[in-house]
PDB file of C-alpha atoms in Angstrom:
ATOM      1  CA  UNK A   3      15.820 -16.972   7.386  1.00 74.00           C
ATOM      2  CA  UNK A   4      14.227 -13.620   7.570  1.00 84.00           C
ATOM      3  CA  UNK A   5      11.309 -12.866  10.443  1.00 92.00           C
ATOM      4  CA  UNK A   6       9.581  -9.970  11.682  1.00 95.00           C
ATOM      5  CA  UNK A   7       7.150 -10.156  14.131  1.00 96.00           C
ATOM      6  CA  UNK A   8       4.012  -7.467  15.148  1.00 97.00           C
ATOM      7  CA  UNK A   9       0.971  -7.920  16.990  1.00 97.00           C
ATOM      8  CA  UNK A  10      -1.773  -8.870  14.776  1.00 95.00           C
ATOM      9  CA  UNK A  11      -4.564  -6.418  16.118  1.00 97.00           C
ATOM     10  CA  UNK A  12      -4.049  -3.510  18.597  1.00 97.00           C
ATOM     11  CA  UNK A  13      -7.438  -1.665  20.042  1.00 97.00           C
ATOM     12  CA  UNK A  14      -7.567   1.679  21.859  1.00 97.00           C
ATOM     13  CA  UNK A  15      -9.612   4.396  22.484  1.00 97.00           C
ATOM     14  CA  UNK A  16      -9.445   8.335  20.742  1.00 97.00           C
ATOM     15  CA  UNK A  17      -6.980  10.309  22.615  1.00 97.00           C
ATOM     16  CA  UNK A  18      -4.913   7.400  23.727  1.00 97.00           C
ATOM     17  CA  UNK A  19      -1.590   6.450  23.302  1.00 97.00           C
ATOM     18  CA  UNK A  20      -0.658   2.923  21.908  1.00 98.00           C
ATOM     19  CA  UNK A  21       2.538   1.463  21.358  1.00 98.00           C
ATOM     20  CA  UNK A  22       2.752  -1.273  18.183  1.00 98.00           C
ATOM     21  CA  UNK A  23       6.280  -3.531  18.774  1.00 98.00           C
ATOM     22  CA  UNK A  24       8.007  -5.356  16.288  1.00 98.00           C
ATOM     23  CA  UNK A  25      10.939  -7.432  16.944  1.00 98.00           C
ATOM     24  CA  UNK A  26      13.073  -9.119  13.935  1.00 97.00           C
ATOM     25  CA  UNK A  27      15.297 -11.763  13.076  1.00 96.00           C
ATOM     26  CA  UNK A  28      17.127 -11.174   9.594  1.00 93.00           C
ATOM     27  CA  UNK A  29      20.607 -12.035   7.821  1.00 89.00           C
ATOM     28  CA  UNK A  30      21.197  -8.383   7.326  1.00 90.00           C
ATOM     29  CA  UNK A  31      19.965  -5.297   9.065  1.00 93.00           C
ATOM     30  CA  UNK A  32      20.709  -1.526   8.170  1.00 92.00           C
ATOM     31  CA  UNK A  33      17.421   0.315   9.612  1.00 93.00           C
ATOM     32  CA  UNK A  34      13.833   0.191  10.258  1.00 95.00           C
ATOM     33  CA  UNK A  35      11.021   1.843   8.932  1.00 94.00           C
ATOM     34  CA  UNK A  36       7.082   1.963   9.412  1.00 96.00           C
ATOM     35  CA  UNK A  37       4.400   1.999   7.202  1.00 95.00           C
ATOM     36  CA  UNK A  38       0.458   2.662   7.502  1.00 97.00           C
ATOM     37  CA  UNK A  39      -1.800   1.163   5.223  1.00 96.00           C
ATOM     38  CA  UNK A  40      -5.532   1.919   5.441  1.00 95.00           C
ATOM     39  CA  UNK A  41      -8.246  -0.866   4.154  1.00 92.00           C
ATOM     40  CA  UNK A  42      -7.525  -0.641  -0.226  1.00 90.00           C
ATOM     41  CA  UNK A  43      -5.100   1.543  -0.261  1.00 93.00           C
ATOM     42  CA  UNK A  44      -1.079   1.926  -0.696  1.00 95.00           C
ATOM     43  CA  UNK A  45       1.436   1.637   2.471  1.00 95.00           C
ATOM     44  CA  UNK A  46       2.221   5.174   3.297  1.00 94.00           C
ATOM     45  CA  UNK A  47       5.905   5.931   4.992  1.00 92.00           C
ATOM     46  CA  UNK A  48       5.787   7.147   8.747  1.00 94.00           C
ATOM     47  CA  UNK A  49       9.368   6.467  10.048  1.00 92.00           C
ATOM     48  CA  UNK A  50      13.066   4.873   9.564  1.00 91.00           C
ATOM     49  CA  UNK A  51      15.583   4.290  12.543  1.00 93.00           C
ATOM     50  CA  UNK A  52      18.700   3.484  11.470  1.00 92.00           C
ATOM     51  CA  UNK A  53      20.289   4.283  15.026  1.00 93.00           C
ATOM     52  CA  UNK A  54      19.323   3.321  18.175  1.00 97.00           C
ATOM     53  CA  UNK A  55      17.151   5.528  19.612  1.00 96.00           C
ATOM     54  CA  UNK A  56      13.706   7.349  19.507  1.00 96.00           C
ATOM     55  CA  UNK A  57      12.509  10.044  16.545  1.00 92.00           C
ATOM     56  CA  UNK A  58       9.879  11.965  16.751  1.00 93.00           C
ATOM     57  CA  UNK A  59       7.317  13.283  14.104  1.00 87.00           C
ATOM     58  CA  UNK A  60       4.250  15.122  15.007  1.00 92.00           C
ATOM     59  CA  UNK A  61       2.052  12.404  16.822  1.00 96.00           C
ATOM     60  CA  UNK A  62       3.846   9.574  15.878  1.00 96.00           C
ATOM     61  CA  UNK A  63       7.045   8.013  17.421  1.00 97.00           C
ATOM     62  CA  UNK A  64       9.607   5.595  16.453  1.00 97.00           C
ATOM     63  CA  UNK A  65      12.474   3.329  18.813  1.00 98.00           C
ATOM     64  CA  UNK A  66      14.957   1.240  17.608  1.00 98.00           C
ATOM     65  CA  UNK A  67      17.272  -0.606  19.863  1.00 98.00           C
ATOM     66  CA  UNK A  68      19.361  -2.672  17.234  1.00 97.00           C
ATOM     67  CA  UNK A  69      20.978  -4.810  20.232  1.00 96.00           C
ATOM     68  CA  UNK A  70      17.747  -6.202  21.133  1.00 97.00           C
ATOM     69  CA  UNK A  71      16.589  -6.564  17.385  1.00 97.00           C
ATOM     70  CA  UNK A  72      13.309  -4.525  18.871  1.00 97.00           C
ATOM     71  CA  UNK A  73      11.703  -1.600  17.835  1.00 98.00           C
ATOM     72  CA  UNK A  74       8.093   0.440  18.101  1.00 98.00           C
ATOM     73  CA  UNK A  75       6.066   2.770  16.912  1.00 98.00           C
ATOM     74  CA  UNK A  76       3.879   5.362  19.296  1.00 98.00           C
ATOM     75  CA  UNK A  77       1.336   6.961  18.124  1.00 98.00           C
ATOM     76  CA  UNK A  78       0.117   9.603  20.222  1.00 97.00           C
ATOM     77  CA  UNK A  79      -3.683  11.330  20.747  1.00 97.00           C
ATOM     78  CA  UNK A  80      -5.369   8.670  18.981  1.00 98.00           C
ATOM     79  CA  UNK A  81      -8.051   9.724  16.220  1.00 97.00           C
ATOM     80  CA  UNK A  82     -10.565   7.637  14.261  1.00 97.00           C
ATOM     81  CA  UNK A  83      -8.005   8.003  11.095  1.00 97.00           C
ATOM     82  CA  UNK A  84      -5.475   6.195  12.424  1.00 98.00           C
ATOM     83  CA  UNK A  85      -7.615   3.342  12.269  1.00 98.00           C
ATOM     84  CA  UNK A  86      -5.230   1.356   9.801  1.00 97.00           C
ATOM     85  CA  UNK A  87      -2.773  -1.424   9.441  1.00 96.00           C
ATOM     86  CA  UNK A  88       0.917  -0.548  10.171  1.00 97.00           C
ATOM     87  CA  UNK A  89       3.783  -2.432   8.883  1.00 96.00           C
ATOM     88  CA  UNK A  90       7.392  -2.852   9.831  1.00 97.00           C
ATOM     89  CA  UNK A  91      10.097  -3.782   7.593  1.00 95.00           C
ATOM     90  CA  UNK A  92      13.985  -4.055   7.791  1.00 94.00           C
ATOM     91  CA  UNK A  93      16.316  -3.023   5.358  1.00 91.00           C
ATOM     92  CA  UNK A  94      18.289  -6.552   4.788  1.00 89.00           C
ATOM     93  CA  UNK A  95      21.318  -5.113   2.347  1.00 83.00           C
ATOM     94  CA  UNK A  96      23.413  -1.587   2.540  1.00 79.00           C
ATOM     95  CA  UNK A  97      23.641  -1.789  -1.856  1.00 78.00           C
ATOM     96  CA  UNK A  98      20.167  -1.787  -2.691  1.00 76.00           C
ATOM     97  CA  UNK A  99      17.021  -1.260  -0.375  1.00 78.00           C
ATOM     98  CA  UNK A 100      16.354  -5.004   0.113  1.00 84.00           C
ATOM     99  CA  UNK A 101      13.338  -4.440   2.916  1.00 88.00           C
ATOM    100  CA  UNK A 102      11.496  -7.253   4.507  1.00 91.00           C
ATOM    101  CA  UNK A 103       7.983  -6.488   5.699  1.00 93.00           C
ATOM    102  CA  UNK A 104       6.399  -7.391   9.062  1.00 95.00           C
ATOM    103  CA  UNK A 105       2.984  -8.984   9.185  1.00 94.00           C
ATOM    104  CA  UNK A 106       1.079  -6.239  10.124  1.00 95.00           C
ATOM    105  CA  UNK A 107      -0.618  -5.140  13.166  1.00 96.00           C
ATOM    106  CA  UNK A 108      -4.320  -3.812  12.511  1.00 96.00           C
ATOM    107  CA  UNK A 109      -4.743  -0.879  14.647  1.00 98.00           C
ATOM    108  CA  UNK A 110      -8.954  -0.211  15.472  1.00 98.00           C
ATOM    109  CA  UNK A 111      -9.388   2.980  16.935  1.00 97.00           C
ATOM    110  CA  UNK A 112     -12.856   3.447  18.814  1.00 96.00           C
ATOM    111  CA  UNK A 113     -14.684   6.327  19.665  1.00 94.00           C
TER     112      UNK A 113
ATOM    113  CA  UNK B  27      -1.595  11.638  -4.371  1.00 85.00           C
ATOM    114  CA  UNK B  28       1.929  10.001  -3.687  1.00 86.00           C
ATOM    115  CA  UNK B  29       2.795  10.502  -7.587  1.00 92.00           C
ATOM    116  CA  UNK B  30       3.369   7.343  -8.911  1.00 96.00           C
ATOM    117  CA  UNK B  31       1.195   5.439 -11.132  1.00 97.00           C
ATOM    118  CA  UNK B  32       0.580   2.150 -12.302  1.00 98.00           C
ATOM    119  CA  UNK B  33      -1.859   0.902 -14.560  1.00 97.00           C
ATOM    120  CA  UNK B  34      -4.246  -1.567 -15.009  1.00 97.00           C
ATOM    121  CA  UNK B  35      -5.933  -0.825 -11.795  1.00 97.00           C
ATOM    122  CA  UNK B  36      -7.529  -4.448 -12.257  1.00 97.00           C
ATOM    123  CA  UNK B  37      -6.440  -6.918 -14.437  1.00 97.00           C
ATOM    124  CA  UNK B  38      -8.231 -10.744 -15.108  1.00 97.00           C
ATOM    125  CA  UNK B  39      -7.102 -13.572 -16.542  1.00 97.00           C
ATOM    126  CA  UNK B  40      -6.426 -17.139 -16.539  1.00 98.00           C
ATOM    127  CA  UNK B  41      -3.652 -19.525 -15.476  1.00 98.00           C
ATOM    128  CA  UNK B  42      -1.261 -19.832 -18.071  1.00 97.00           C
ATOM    129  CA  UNK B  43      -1.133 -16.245 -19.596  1.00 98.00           C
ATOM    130  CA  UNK B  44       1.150 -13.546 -19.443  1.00 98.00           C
ATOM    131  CA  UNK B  45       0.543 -10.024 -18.330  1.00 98.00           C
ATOM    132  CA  UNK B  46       2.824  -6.650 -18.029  1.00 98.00           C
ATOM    133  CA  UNK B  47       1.819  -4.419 -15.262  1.00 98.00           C
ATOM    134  CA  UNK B  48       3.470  -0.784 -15.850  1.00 98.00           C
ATOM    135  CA  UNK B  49       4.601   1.865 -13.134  1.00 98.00           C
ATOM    136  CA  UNK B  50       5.592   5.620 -13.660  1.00 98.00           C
ATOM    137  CA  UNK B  51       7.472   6.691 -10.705  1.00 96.00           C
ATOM    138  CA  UNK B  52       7.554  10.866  -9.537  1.00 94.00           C
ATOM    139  CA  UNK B  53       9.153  12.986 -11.228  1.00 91.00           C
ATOM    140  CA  UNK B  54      12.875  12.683 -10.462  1.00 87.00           C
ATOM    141  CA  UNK B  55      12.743   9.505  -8.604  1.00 91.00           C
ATOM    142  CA  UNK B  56      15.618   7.261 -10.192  1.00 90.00           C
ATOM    143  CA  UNK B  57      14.452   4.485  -8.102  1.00 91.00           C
ATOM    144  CA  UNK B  58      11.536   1.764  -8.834  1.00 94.00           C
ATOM    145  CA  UNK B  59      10.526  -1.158  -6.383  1.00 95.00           C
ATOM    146  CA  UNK B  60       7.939  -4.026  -6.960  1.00 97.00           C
ATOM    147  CA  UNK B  61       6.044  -5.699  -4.085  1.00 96.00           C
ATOM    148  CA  UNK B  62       3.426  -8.240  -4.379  1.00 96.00           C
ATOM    149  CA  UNK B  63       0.970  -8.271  -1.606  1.00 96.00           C
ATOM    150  CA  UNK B  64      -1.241 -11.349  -0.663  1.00 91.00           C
ATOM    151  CA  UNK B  65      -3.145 -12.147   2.187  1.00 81.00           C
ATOM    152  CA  UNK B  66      -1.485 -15.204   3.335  1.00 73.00           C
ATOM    153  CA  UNK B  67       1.870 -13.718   2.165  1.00 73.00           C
ATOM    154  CA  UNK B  68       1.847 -10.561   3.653  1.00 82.00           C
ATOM    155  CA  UNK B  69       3.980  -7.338   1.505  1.00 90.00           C
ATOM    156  CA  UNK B  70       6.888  -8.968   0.138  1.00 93.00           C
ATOM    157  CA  UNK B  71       9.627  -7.311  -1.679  1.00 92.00           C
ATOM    158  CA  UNK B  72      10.085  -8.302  -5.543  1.00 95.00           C
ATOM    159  CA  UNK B  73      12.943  -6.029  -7.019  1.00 95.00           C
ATOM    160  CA  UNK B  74      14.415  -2.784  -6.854  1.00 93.00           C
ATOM    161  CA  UNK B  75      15.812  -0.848  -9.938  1.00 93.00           C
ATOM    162  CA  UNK B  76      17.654   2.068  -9.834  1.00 90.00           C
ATOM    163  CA  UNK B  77      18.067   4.403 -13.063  1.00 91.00           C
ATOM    164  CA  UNK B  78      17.676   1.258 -15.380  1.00 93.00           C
ATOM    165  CA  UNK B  79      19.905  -0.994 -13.639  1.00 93.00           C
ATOM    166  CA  UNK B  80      18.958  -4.002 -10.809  1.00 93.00           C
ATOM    167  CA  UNK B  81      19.642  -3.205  -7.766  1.00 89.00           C
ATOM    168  CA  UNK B  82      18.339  -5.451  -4.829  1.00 89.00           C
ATOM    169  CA  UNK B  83      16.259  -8.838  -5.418  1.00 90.00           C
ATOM    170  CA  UNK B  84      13.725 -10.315  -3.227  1.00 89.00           C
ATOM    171  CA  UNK B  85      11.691 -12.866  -3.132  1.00 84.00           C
ATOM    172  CA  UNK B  86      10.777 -12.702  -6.951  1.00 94.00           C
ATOM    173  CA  UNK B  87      10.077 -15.914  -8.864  1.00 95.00           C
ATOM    174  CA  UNK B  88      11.629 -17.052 -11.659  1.00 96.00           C
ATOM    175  CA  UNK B  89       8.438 -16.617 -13.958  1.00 97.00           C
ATOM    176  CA  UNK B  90       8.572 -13.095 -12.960  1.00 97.00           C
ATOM    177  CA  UNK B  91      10.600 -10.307 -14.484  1.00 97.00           C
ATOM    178  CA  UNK B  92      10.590  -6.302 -14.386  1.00 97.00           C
ATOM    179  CA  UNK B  93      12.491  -3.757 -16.208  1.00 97.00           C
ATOM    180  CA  UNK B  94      13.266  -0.188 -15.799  1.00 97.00           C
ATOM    181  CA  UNK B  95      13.813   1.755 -19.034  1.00 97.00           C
ATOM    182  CA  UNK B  96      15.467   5.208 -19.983  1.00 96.00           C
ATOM    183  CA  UNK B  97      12.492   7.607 -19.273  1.00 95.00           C
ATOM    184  CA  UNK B  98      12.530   5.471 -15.873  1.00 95.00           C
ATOM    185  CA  UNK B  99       9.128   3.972 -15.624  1.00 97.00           C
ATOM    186  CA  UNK B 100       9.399   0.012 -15.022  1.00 98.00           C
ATOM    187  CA  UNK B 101       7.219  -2.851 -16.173  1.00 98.00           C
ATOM    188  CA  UNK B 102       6.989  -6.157 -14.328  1.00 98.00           C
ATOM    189  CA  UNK B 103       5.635  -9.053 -16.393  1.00 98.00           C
ATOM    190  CA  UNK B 104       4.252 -12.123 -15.099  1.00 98.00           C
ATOM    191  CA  UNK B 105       4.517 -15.384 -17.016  1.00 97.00           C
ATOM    192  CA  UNK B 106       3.070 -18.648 -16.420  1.00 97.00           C
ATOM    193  CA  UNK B 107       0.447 -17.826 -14.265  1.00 98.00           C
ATOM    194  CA  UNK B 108      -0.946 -19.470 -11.206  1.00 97.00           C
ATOM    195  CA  UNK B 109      -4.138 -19.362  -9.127  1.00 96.00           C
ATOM    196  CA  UNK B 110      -1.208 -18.269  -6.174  1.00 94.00           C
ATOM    197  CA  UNK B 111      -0.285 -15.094  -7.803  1.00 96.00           C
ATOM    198  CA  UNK B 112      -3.763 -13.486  -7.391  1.00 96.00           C
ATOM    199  CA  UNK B 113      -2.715 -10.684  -5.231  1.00 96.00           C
ATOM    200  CA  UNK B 114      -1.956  -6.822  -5.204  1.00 97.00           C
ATOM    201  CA  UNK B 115       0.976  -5.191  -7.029  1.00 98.00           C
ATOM    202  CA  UNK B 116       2.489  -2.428  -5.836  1.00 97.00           C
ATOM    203  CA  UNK B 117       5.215  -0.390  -7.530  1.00 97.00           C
ATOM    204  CA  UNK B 118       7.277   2.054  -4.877  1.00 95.00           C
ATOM    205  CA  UNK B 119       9.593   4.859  -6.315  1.00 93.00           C
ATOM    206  CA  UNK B 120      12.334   7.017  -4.265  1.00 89.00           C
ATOM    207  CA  UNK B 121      15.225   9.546  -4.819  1.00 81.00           C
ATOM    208  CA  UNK B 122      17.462   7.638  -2.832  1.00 65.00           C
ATOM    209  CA  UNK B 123      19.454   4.395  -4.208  1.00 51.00           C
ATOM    210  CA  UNK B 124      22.275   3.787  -2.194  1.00 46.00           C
ATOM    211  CA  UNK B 125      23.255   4.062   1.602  1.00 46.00           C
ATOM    212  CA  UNK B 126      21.968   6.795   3.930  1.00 48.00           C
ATOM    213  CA  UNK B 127      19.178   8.962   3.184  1.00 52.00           C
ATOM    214  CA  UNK B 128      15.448   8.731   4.483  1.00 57.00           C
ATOM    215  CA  UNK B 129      14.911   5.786   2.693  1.00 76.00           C
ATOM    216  CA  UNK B 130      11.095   6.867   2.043  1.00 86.00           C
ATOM    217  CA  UNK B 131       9.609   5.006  -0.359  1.00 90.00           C
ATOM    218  CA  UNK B 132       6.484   6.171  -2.070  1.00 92.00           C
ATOM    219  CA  UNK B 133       4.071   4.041  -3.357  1.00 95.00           C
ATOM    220  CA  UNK B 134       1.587   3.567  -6.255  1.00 97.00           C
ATOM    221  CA  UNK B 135      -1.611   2.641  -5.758  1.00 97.00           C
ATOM    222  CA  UNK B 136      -1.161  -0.888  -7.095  1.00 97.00           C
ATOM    223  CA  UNK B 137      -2.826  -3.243  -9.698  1.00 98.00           C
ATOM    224  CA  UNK B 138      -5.263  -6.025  -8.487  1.00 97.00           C
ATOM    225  CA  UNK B 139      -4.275  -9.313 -10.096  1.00 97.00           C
ATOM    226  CA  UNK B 140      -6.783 -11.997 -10.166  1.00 97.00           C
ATOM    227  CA  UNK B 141      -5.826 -15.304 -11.832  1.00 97.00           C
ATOM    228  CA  UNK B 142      -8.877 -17.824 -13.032  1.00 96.00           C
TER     229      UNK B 142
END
């Protein structure tokens, strides 16, 4: 079977730093990407790794380490915005983009 | 704005029916994906087309089918309906088909199905 796992909730403070992990467990894997999605709206793209490693974009980071089947996202300086639900999936097939989604971990940034 | 559209933003109806639920990807996007998004189910992948042909199948029941025709906007239509398929449908589009690439999806901002 396929599994992702996330934290469910993640709280911090503005100007912090918090780290969201996801690890995963599927029959194929070819990268990992990251997805915000704020209360009834449409997942937004952040990040893919498809090689081990970190990449950097503005205040948000992403790590893959495919050996471990792990992976996180960092998002830096924390503001009120960022308040959202973020989402990790895995790209399961290299033909088609076959991606399985994580639960979601619902970030709550307080003042 | 991410560019792509679907329409109905809401749609009703009642177990049994049939209903087609239409996405326009950007401009110069050959590829279309479907996810259905519940709250016990979490975002699941339905199907992927890529200019008009299947490409990669998820979790997509058998009462369900999409499309993805020449000027490259898709329709998914939903048969048989159940009080389970209440949920949100989102359509995704992106340039990239194949391996490699950024594999950024963009998505629309999705049609609320509710099933009576």
């Amino acid at each position: 079977g396929q599994s992702l796992e996330q934290p469910s909730e993640v709280t911090a403070v503005e100007g912090a730093i918090v780290q969201i992990n996801c690890t995963y467990q599927t029959s194929g894997f070819y990268g990992l990407s990251w997805y915000q999605q704020h209360d009834g709206g449409a997942p937004t793209f952040l990040s893919y790794n498809a090689l081990d490693g970190l990449e950097e974009t503005g205040r948000f980071s992403s790590f893959l380490s495919r050996s471990d089947s792990y992976g996180y996202l960092l998002l830096q300086e924390l503001q009120m915005k960022d308040s959202a639900s973020y989402f990790c999936a895995v790209r399961t097939d290299n033909y088609g983009q076959n991606f399985v989604f994580g639960p979601g971990t619902r970030l709550s940034v307080l003042p | 704005d991410s560019g792509v559209t679907q329409t109905p933003k809401h749609l009703i109806t009642a177990t049994g029916q049939r209903v087609t639920l239409r996405c326009s990807p950007r401009s110069g996007d050959l590829s279309v994906y479907w996810y259905q998004q519940s709250l016990d189910q979490g975002l699941q992948f339905l199907i992927q087309y890529y200019n008009g042909e299947e490409r990669a199948k998820g979790n997509i029941l058998e009462r369900f089918s999409a499309q993805q025709f020449p000027d490259l906007h898709s329709e998914l239509n939903l048969s048989s309906l159940e009080l389970g398929d209440s949920a949100l449908y989102f359509c995704a589009s992106s340039a990239i088909a194949a391996t490699g690439g950024l594999n950024e999806q963009f998505f629309g901002p999705g049609t609320r199905l509710t099933v009576l």
